[in-house]
C-alpha atoms as one frame of an Amber mdcrd trajectory, in Angstrom:
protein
 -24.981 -30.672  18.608 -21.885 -28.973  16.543 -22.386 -29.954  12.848 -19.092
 -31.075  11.436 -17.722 -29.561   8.621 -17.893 -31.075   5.024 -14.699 -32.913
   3.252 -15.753 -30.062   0.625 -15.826 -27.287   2.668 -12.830 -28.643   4.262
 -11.000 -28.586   0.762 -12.102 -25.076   0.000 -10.749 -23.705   3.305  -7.293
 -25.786   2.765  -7.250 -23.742  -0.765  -7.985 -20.421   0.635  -5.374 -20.600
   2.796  -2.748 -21.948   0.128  -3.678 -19.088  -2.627  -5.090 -16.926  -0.039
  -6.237 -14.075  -3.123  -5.522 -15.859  -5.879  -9.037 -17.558  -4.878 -11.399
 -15.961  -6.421 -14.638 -17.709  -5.998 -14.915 -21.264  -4.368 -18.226 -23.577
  -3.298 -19.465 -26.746  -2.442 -23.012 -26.586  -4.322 -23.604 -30.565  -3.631
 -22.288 -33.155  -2.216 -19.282 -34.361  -3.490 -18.586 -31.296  -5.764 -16.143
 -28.840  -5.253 -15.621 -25.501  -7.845 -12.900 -23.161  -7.212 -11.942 -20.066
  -9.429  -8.306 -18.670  -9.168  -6.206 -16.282 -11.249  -4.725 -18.021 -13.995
  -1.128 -17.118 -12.523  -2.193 -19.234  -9.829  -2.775 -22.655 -11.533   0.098
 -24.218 -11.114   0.363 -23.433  -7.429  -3.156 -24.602  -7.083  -2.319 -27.985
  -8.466   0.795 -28.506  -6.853  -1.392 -28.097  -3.812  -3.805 -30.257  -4.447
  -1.153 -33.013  -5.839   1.319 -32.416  -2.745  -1.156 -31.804  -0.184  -4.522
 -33.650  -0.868  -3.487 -36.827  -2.736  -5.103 -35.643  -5.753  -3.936 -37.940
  -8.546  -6.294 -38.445 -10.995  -7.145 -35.522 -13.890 -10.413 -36.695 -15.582
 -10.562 -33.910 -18.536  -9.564 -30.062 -19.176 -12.832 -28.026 -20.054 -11.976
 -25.119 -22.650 -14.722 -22.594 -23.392 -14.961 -19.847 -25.762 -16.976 -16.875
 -23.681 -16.202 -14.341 -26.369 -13.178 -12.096 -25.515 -11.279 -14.864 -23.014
 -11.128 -18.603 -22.700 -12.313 -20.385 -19.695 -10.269 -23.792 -18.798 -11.675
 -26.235 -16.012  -9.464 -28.720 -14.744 -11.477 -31.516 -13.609  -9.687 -33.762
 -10.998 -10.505 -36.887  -8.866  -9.727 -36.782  -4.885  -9.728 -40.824  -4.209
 -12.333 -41.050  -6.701 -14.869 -39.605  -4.739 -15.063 -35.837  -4.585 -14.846
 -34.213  -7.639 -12.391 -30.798  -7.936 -13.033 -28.285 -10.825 -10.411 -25.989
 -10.729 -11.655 -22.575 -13.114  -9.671 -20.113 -14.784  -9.732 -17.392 -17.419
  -7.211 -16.417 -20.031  -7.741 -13.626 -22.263  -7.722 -14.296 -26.063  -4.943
 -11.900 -26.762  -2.705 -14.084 -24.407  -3.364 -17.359 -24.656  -0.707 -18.812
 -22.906  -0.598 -20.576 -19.826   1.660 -23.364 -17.774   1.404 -26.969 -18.502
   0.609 -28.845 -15.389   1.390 -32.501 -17.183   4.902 -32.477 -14.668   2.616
 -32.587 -11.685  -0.237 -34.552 -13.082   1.336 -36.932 -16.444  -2.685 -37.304
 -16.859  -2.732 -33.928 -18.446  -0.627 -34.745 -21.619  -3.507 -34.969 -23.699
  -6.373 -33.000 -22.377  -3.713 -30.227 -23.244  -3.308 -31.342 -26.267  -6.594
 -31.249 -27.074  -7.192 -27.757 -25.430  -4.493 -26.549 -28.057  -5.764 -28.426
 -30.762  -9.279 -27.032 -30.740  -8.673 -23.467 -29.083  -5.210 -22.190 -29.400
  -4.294 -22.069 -26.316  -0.413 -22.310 -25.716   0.831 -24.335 -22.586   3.620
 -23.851 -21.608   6.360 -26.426 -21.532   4.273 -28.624 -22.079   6.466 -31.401
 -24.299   4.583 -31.902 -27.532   1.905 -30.059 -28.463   1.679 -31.387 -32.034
  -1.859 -32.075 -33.446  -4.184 -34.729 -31.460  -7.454 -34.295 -33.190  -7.520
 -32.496 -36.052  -5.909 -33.771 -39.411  -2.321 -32.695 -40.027  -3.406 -30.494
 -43.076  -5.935 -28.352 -40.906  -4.702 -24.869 -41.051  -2.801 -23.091 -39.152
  -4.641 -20.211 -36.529  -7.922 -21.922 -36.961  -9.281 -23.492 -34.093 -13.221
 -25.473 -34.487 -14.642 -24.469 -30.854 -13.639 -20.642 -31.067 -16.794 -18.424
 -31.764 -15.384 -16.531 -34.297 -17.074 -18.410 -37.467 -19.857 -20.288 -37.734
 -19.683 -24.020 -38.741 -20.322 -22.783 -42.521 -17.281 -20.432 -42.428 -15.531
 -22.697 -40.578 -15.860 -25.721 -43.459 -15.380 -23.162 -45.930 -12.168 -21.892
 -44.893 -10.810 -25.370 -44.271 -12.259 -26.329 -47.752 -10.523 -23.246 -49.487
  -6.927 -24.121 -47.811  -7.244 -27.712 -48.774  -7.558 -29.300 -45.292 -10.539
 -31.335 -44.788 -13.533 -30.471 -43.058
């Protein structure tokens, strides 16, 4: 008997073929989970595909982590609220700018927000990137989830500019 193939690995496959090397890593480690990896010139392509082309509709949160010399993003999306998309990429910390994706998914508005709030990073047209966490007197070029102080240097700089901590 022929095993049929996965919704998951069915998604992955649909992907590859899209991006084609843009992909740079994609599985299926469980059930209902799919994790892709392209290069960040490659996101919005990616989510225009999954928008146009899957039905994807729903954006549940952007993941932003600080791995040192780059910052990962996740894009975690909702296929009819069943299978769960993370698209990964990387951006390096010397260019932190990448496209919005809130004209293909509105959902995004403020998970970008918040991305650029806490890490810097710059999307691009995206249409107000004003402050959506932190207080309006935080300062400038200092973002709370970068590695580069510690919480103590972190409160201390805010404290010495005036902001609050």
């Amino acid at each position: 008997m022929k095993r049929q193939m996965s919704i998951e690995n069915e998604i992955i496959d649909k992907l590859k073929e899209a991006l084609r090397e843009k992909v740079l890593e994609a599985s299926s480690p469980r059930f209902r989970r799919v994790f892709v990896k392209i290069k960040n010139d490659a996101l919005r392509e990616a989510v225009a595909f999954l928008t146009d082309k899957l039905g994807v509709k729903h954006i549940s949160t952007i993941t932003g982590i600080d791995s040192g010399e780059e910052i990962e993003l996740i894009y975690h999306f909702a296929l009819q609220g069943a299978i769960s998309i993370s698209l990964r990429t990387i951006i390096p910390k010397n260019s932190l700018t990448i496209p919005s994706i809130v004209d293909l998914v509105p959902g995004a508005i403020l998970y970008e927000r918040e991305v650029h709030d806490m890490l810097g990073v710059i999307f691009e047209g995206h249409p107000d990137l004003s402050r959506l966490i932190l207080p309006e007197d935080w300062p400038e070029g200092l973002y709370p989830l970068r590695k580069e102080y510690s919480p103590e240097e972190l409160r201390k700089m805010v404290a010495e500019s005036g902001g609050e901590a």
